[in-house]
XYZ file of C-alpha atoms in Angstrom:
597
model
C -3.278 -24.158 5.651
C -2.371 -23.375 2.109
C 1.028 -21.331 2.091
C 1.802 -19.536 -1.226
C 6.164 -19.702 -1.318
C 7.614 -16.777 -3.568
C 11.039 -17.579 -4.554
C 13.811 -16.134 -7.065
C 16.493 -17.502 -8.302
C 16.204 -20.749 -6.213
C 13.162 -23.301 -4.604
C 12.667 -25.378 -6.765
C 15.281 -24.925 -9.241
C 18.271 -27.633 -8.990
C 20.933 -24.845 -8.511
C 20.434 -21.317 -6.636
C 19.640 -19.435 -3.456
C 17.689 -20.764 -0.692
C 17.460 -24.165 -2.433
C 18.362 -26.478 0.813
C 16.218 -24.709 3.301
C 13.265 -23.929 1.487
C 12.993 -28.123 0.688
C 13.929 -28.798 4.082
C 10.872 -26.056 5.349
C 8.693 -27.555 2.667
C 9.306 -31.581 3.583
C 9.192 -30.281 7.758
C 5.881 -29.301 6.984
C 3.553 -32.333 5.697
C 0.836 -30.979 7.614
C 0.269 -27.486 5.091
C -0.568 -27.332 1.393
C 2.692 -25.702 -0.506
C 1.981 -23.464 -3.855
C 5.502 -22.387 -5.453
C 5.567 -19.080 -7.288
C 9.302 -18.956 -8.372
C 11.218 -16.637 -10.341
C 13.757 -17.702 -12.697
C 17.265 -15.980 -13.147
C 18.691 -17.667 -16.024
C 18.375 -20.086 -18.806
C 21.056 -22.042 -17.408
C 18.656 -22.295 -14.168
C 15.803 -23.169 -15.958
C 17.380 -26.276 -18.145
C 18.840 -27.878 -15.225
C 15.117 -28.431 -13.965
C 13.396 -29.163 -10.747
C 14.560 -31.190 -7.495
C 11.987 -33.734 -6.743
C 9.155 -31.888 -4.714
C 7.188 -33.655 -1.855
C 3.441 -34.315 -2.506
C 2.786 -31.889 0.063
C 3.588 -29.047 -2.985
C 0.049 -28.815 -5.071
C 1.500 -26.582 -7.465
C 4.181 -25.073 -8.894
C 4.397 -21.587 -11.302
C 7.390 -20.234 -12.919
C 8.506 -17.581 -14.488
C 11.934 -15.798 -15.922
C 13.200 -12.810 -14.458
C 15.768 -13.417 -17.359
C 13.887 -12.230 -20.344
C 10.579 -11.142 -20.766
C 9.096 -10.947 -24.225
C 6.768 -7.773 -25.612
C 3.440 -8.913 -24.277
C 1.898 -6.853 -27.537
C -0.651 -4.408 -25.410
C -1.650 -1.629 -27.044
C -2.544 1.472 -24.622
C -5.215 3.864 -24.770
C -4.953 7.203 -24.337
C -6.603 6.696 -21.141
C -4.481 3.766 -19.965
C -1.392 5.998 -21.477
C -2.017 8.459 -18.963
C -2.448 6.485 -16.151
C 0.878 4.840 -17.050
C 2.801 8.323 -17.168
C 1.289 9.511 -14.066
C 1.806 6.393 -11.947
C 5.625 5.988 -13.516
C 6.445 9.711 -13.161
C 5.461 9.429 -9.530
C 7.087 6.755 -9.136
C 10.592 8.091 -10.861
C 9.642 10.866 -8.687
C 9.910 8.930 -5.009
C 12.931 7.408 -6.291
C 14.646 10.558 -7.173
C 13.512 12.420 -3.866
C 14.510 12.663 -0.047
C 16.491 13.368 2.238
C 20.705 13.655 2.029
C 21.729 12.046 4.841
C 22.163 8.489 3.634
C 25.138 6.701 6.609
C 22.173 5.790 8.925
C 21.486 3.296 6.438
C 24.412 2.015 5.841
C 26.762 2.696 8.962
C 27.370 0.661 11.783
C 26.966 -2.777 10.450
C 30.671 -4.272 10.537
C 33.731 -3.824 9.963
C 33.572 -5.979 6.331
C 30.623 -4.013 5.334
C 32.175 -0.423 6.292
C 34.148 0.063 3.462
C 31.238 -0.337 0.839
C 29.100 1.938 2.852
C 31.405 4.675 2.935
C 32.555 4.238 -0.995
C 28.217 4.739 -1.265
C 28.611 7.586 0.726
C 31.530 9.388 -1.418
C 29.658 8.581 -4.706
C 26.528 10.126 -3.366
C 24.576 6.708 -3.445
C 24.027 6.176 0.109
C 21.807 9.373 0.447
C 19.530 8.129 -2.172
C 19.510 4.962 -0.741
C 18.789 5.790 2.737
C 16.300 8.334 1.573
C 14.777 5.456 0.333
C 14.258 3.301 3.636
C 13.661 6.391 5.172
C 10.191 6.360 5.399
C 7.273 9.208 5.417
C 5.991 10.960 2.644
C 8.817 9.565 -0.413
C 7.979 6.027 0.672
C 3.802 6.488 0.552
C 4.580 7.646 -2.736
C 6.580 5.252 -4.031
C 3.841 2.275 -2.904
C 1.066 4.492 -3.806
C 2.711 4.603 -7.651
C 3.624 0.881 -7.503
C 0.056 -0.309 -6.891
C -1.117 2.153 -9.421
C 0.845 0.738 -12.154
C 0.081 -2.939 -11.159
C -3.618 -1.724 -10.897
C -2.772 -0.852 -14.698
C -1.086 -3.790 -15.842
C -4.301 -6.041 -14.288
C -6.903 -3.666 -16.150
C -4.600 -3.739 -18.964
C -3.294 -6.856 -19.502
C 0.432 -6.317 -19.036
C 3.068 -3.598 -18.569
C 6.405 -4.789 -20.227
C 5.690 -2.821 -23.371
C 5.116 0.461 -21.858
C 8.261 -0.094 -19.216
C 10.378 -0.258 -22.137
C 8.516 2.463 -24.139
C 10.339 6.277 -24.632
C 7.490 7.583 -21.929
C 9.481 5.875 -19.322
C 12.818 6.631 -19.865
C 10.904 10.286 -20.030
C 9.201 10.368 -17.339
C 12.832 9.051 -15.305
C 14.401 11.940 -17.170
C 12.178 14.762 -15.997
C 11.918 13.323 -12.529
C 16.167 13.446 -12.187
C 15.832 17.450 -13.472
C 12.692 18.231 -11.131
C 13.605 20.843 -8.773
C 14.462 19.004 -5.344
C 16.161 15.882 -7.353
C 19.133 14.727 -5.417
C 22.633 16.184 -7.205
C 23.564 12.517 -8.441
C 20.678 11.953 -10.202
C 20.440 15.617 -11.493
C 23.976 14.522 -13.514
C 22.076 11.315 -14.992
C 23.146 11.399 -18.981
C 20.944 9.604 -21.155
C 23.362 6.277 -21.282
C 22.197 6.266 -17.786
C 18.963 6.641 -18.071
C 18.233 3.884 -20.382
C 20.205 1.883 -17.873
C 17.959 2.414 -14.949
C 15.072 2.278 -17.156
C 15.943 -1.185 -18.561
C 16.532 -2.187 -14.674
C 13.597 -1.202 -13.344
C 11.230 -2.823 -16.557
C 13.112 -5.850 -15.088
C 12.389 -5.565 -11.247
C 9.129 -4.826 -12.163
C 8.202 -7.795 -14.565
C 6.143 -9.457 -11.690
C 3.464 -7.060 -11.701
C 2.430 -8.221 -15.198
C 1.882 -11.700 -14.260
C -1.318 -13.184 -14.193
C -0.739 -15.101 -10.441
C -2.949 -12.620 -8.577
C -6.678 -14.212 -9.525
C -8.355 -16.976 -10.263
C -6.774 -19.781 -8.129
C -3.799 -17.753 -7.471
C -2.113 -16.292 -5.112
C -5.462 -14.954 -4.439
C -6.457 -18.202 -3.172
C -3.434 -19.055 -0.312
C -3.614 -18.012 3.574
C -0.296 -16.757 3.697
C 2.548 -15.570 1.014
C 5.920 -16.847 2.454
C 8.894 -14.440 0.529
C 12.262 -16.356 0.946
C 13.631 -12.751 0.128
C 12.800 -9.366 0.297
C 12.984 -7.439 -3.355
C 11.773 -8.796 -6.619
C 11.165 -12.179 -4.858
C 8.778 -9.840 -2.440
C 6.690 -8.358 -5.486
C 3.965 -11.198 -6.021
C 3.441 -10.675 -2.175
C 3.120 -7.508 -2.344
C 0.862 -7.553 -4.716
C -1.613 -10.641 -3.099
C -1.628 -8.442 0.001
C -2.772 -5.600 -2.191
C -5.335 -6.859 -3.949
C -6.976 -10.014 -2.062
C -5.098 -8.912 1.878
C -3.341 -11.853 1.794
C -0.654 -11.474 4.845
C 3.273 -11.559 3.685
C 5.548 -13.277 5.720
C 9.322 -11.646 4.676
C 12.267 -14.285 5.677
C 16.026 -12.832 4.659
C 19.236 -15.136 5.362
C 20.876 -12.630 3.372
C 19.196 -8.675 2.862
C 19.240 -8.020 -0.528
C 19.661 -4.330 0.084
C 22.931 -4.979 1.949
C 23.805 -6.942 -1.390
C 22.974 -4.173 -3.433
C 24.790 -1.783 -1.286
C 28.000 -3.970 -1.161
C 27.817 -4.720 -5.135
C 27.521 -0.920 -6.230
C 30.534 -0.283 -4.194
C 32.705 -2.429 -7.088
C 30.679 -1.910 -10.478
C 31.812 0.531 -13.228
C 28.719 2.147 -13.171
C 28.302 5.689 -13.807
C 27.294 7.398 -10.327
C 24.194 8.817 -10.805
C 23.102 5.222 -12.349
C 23.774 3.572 -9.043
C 22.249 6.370 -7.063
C 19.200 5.380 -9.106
C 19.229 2.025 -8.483
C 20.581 1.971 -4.981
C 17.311 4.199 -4.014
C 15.111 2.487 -6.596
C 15.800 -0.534 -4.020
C 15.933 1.221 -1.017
C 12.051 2.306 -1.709
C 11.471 -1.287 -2.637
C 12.797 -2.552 0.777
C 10.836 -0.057 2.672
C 7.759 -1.230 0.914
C 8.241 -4.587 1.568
C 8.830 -4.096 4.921
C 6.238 -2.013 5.785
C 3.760 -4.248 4.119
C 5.262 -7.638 6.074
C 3.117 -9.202 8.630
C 6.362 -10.266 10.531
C 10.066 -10.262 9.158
C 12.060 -13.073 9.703
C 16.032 -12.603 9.746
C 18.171 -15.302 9.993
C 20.364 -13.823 12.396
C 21.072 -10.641 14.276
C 23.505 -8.834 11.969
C 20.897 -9.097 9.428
C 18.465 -7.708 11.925
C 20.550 -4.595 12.312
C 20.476 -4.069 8.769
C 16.912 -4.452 8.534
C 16.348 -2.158 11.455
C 18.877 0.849 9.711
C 16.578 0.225 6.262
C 13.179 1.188 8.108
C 11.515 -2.416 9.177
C 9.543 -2.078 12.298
C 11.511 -3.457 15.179
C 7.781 -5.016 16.306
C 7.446 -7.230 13.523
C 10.982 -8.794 13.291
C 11.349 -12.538 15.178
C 14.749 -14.043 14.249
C 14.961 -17.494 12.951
C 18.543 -19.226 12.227
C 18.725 -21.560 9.096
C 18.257 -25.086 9.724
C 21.128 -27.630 8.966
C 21.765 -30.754 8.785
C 23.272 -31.766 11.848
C 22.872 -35.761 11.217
C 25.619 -35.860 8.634
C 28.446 -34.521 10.901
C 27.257 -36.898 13.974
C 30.018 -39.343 13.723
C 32.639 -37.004 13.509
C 30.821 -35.055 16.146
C 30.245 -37.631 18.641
C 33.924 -39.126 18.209
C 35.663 -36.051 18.759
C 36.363 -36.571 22.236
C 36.770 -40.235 22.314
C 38.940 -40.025 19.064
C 40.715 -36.688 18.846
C 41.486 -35.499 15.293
C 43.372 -36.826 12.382
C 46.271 -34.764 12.911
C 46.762 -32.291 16.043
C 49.080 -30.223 13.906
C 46.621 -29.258 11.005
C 44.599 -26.304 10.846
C 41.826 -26.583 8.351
C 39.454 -23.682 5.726
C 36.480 -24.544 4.365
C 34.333 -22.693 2.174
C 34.164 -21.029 -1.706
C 37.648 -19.163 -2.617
C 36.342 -15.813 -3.038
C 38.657 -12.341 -2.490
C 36.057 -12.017 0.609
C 37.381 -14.727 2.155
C 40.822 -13.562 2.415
C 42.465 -16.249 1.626
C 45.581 -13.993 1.279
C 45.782 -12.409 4.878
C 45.118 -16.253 5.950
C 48.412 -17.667 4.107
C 50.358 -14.687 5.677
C 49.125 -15.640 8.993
C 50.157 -19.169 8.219
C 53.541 -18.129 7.549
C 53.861 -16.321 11.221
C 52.193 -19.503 12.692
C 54.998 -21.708 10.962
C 57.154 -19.718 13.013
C 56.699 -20.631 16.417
C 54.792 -24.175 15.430
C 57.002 -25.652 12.045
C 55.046 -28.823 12.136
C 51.882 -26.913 11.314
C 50.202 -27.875 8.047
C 47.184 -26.277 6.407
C 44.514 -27.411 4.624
C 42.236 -25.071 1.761
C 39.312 -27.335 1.145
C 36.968 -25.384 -1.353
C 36.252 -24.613 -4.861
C 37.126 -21.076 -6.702
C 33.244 -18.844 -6.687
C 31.712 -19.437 -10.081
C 33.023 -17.009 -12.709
C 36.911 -15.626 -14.046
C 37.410 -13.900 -10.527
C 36.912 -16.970 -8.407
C 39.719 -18.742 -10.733
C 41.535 -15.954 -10.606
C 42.064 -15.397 -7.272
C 42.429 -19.062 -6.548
C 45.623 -18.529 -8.655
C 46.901 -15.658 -6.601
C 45.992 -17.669 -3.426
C 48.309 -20.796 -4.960
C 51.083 -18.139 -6.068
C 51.329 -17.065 -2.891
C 51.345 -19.753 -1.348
C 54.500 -21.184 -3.238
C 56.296 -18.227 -2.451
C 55.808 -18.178 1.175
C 56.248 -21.751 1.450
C 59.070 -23.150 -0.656
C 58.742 -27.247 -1.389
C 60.210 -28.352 2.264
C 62.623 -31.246 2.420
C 63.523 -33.153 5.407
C 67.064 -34.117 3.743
C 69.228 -33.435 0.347
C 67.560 -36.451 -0.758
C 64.211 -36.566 -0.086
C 61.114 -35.129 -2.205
C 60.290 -31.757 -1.020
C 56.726 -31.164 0.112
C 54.331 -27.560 0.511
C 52.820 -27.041 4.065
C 49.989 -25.628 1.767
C 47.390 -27.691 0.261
C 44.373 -26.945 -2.022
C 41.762 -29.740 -2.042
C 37.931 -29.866 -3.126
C 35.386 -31.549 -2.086
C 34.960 -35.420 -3.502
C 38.914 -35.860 -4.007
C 40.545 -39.455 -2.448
C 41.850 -36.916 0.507
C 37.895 -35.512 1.342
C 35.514 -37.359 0.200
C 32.786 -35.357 1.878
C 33.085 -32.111 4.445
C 32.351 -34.176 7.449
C 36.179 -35.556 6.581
C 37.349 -32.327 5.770
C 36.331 -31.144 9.312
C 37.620 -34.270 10.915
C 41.446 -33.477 9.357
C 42.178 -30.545 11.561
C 42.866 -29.865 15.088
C 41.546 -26.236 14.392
C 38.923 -24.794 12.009
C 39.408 -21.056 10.713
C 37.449 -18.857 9.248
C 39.502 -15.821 7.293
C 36.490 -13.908 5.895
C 36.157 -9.806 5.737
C 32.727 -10.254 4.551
C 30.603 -13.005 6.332
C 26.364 -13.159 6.273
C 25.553 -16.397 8.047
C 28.800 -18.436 8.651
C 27.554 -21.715 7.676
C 31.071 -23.405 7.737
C 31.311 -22.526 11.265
C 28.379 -24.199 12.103
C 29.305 -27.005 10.168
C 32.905 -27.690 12.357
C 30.901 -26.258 15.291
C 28.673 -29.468 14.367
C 31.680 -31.592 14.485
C 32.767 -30.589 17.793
C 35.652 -28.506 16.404
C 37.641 -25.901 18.073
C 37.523 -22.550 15.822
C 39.094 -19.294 15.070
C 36.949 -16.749 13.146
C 37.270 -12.892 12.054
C 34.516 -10.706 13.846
C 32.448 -10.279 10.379
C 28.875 -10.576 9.974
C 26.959 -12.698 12.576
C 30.233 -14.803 13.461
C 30.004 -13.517 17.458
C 26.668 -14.252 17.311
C 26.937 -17.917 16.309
C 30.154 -18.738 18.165
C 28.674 -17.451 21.416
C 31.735 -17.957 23.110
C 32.626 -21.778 22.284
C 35.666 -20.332 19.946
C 38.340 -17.686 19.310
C 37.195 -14.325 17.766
C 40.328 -11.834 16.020
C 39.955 -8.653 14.084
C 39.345 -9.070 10.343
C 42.670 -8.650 8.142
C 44.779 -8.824 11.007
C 46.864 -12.004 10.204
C 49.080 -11.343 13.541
C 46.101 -11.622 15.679
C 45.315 -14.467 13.903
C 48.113 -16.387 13.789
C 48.201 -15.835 17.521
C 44.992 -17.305 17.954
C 45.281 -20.404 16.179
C 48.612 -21.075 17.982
C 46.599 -20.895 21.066
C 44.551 -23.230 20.579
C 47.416 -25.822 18.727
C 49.818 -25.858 22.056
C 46.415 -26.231 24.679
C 44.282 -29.985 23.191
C 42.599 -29.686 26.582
C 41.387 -26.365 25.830
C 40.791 -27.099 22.068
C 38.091 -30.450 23.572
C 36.557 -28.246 25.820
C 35.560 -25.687 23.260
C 35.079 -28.347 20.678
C 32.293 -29.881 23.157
C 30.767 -26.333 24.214
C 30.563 -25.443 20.380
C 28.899 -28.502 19.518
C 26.187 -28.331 21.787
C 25.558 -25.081 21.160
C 24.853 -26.003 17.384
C 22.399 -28.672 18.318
C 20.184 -26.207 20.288
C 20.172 -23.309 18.195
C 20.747 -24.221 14.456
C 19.356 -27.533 13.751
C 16.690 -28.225 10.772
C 14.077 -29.307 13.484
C 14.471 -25.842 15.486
C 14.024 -24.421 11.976
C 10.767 -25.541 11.210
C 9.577 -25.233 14.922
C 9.694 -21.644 14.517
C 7.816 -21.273 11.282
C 5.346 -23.173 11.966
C 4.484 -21.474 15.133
C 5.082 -18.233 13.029
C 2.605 -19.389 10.436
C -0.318 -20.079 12.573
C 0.579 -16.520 14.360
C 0.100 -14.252 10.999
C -3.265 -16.191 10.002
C -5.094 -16.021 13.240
C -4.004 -12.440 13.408
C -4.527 -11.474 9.640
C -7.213 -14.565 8.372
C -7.964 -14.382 4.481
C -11.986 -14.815 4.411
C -12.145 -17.816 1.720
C -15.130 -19.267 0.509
C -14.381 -22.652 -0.426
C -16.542 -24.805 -2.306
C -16.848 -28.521 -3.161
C -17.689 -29.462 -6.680
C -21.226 -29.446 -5.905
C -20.929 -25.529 -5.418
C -22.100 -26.194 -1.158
C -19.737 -24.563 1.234
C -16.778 -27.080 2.152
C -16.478 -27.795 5.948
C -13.172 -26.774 7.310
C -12.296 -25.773 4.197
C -10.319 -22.595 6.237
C -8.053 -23.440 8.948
C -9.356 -22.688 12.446
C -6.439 -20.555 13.749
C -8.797 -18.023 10.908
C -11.965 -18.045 12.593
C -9.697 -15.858 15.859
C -10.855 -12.358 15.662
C -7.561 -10.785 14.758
C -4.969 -8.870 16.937
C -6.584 -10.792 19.611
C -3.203 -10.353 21.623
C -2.666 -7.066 22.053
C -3.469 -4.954 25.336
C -5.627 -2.448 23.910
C -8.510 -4.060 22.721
C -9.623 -4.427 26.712
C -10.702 -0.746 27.361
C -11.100 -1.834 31.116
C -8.342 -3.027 33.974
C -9.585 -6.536 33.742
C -12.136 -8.481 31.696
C -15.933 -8.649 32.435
C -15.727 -12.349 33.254
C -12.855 -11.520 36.038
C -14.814 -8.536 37.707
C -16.048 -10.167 40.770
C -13.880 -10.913 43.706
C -11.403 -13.543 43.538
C -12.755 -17.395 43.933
C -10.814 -20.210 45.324
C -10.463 -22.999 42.970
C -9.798 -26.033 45.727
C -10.650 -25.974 49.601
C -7.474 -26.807 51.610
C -7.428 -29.919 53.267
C -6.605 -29.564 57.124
C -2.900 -31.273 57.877
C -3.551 -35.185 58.990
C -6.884 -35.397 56.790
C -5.330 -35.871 53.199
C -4.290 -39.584 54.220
């Protein structure tokens, strides 16, 4: 079948999100035909170029979410009204609903808590969750989105009147309607022009010309590696050609959202905007999915609390590598590890990490165990924050652990280290893992733990914070504390450092678990079997042709040609089929003992 793959900010770009798994998805499948629709999120992005795509990818478009130039089209006075009525209702549904916004953002974890209740004090969690709410806000919302890519297919585009005064109009009259929520209601016109410059940006794919002639138009399935933007060209191939979406989120860009607005300087009735601008996107694109693929079940929960139908959600874990951590894997028992008194942190040095609660617990660990060393393998996050706070991390680090000296004369030495990846100590993370007796994970803020995976790979023994889908993952084959609770973590890890019998048992349990559950080949397993699900159930009718104009045999897969929901109870009106109304019929005659020699 011919798969249509919406992307942003990743596939096939050299850098960005979703970049290994999509390739590894793309290369799994040889058998399908692979069109890439991806948006671009920078300049940067775009000059670093392409990875080398397989031949089984026919085609790739691009285009930049990063700028967007006038596309020159002159309204109408007809097309002028159709703009101000589908944007005012639009501005409208965002502005709208319901107050009571912690359903949608409560009772996730204990790392996401604190953003949802700094939403909730600002006001933008009400917006938000009226938003994902549903009913009559959300049919409005979609109704106004298809209207105004209706208008930009008629018309030719829709950047210029996004960024014309109508818009940032028809936003202001929609915050001072009677019924508008009290944060937008205090919108000033800085933050209006904000939101209004945000949305002409979130909305740039509906002015693309990917929805006809050979386009998206032309696939059997839209696969979104993200819900959102990334979503939009979906959306709109399901719209206008009923081309079935397929939604897959390792990470739920809502939950993102949610988490960033909690830090920004943002005025608050600009973030209510936006944080229910997207929370009426997400409930779009969920309600519009064919099936909803989460990578694990904390995202699920999320999804769930932001209005996706609990029907169409299947979980799928990311797909790793598991090949490239089999020696260390596979010698773990025989071999041991490097050093029995070394506990070991992987990842990107990032305040969510809490790399600071993790060199306190070191210091308490030191304590009862003064042999213990530890190892910070990782580079700082890109940007002046992830420096930053790699700084604090080695300042605090010196001052809890003095230079150490065996004698007056010898050269004093820090239990601490900070290492990256590709130094003469770790070459490559498989050595990293292999250093350590135990692996921890420090995090207040955790999606998919793919470090964990990674030592559970390499038959490590592991102590995590509950955050994220870390419980889920672990399943048992490690240690689980309380987030920012260095005590309790401390505790844990010298557990596991005075028991090596108990450290190889988990180390074996974890590793098996891994290769069941999280490999690449389980990965593409799934979507495959996914795939041919949503096209017999939702078939695009095609009419291919050869070049001779005659209709091309088997031009359509044949999973289309099955009449669709053919699996659900209640399209037999009767107890049983007509074929299965007679009484029952033996299929063999039994063979009387002694006669079957």
């Amino acid at each position: 079948m011919r798969i249509g793959l919406l992307t942003e900010g990743g596939y096939p770009y050299v850098s960005g999100d979703a970049r290994l798994w999509c390739d590894r998805l793309v290369r799994g499948l040889g058998q399908h035909e692979f069109d890439i629709y991806a948006l671009s999120r920078s300049e940067r992005q775009e000059d670093e170029g392409w990875i080398q795509l397989p031949p089984q990818v026919s085609r790739v478009r691009t285009a930049p979410l990063w700028m967007a130039e006038d596309d020159g089209v002159v309204y109408g006075r007809r097309a002028r009204r159709r703009f101000a009525e589908a944007y005012g209702e639009l501005a409208a549904a965002v502005c709208e609903g319901p107050g009571s916004g912690v359903a949608a953002v409560g009772s996730v974890s204990s790392g996401d808590a604190g953003a949802a209740r700094g939403l909730v004090s600002s006001g933008e969690a009400g917006v938000g969750a009226a938003g994902v709410s549903g009913g009559v806000e959300a049919d409005r919302f979609g109704s106004a989105l298809y209207e105004l890519a209706e208008l930009a297919r008629d018309e030719g585009g829709l950047i210029g009147a996004l960024r014309s005064e109508g818009a940032v109009r028809a936003l202001e009259r929609a915050c001072r309607a009677p019924g508008a929520l009290r944060t937008a209601r205090a919108a000033r016109v800085p933050d209006l022009l904000a939101v209004a410059a945000h949305f002409e940006r979130a909305l740039r794919p509906l002015s693309l010309d990917w929805y006809e002639g050979d386009g998206l138009d032309s696939v059997d399935l839209c696969h979104a590696t993200a819900g959102g933007t990334a979503a939009l060209p979906g959306l709109l191939a399901r719209h206008f050609s009923g081309v079935p979406l397929l939604v897959t989120e390792y990470g739920v860009p809502l939950r993102a959202h949610y988490l960033a607005s909690a830090s920004v300087g943002d005025a608050p009735a600009a973030r209510a905007l936006l944080a229910a601008f997207h929370g009426r996107l997400t409930a779009e694109v969920y309600r519009a999915a064919a099936l909803i693929t989460p990578g694990n079940t904390h995202a699920r929960r999320w999804q769930e609390r932001c209005g996706a139908d609990r029907a169409k959600l299947r979980t799928v874990y990311p797909g790793m590598e598991a090949s490239r951590f089999a020696e260390v894997g596979e010698g773990a028992e025989s071999s041991g590890c490097a050093d029995p008194d070394t506990l070991v942190w992987v990842g990107r040095i990032e305040p969510a990490k809490d790399l600071m609660s993790l060199l306190h617990s070191f210091a308490e660990i030191r304590k009862d165990e003064p042999k213990t060393r530890l190892r910070i393998v990782g580079a700082p996050a890109d940007g002046p924050d992830g420096a930053t706070y790699l700084a604090h991390c080695k300042a605090l680090a010196a001052q809890l652990f003095p230079d150490e000296a065996e004698g007056v004369h010898a050269v004093g030495d820090n239990p601490v280290s900070f290492e990256e990846i590709g130094g003469p100590e770790v070459p490559g993370l498989p050595e990293a893992y292999a250093s350590g007796a135990v692996i921890v994970l420090s995090s207040v803020v955790e999606g998919f733990p793919i470090s964990l995976v990674e030592a559970m790979f390499c038959g490590r023994a592991t102590v995590s914070t509950d955050v994220g889908a870390v419980v889920e993952v672990i399943g048992g084959t490690g240690l689980v504390v309380p987030p920012r609770n260095p005590r309790a973590l401390a505790e844990a890890c010298v557990a596991l450092l005075r028991d090596p019998e108990r450290r190889e048992r988990l180390g074996a349990a974890a590793r098996a678990r891994a290769l069941e559950l999280f490999t690449v080949e389980q990965n593409i397993t799934a979507f495959h079997g996914i795939y041919l699900e949503i096209v017999s159930h939702s078939p695009v009718r095609h009419v291919l042709v050869d070049e001779a104009g005659e209709p091309l045999p088997f031009g359509v897969p044949a999973e289309a040609h099955l009449p669709g929901r053919w699996t659900e109870a209640r399209l037999m009106p009767t107890g049983r089929p007509r074929w299965a109304a007679g009484s029952p019929v033996r299929a063999t005659v039994p063979v009387p003992a002694g006669e079957g020699a």
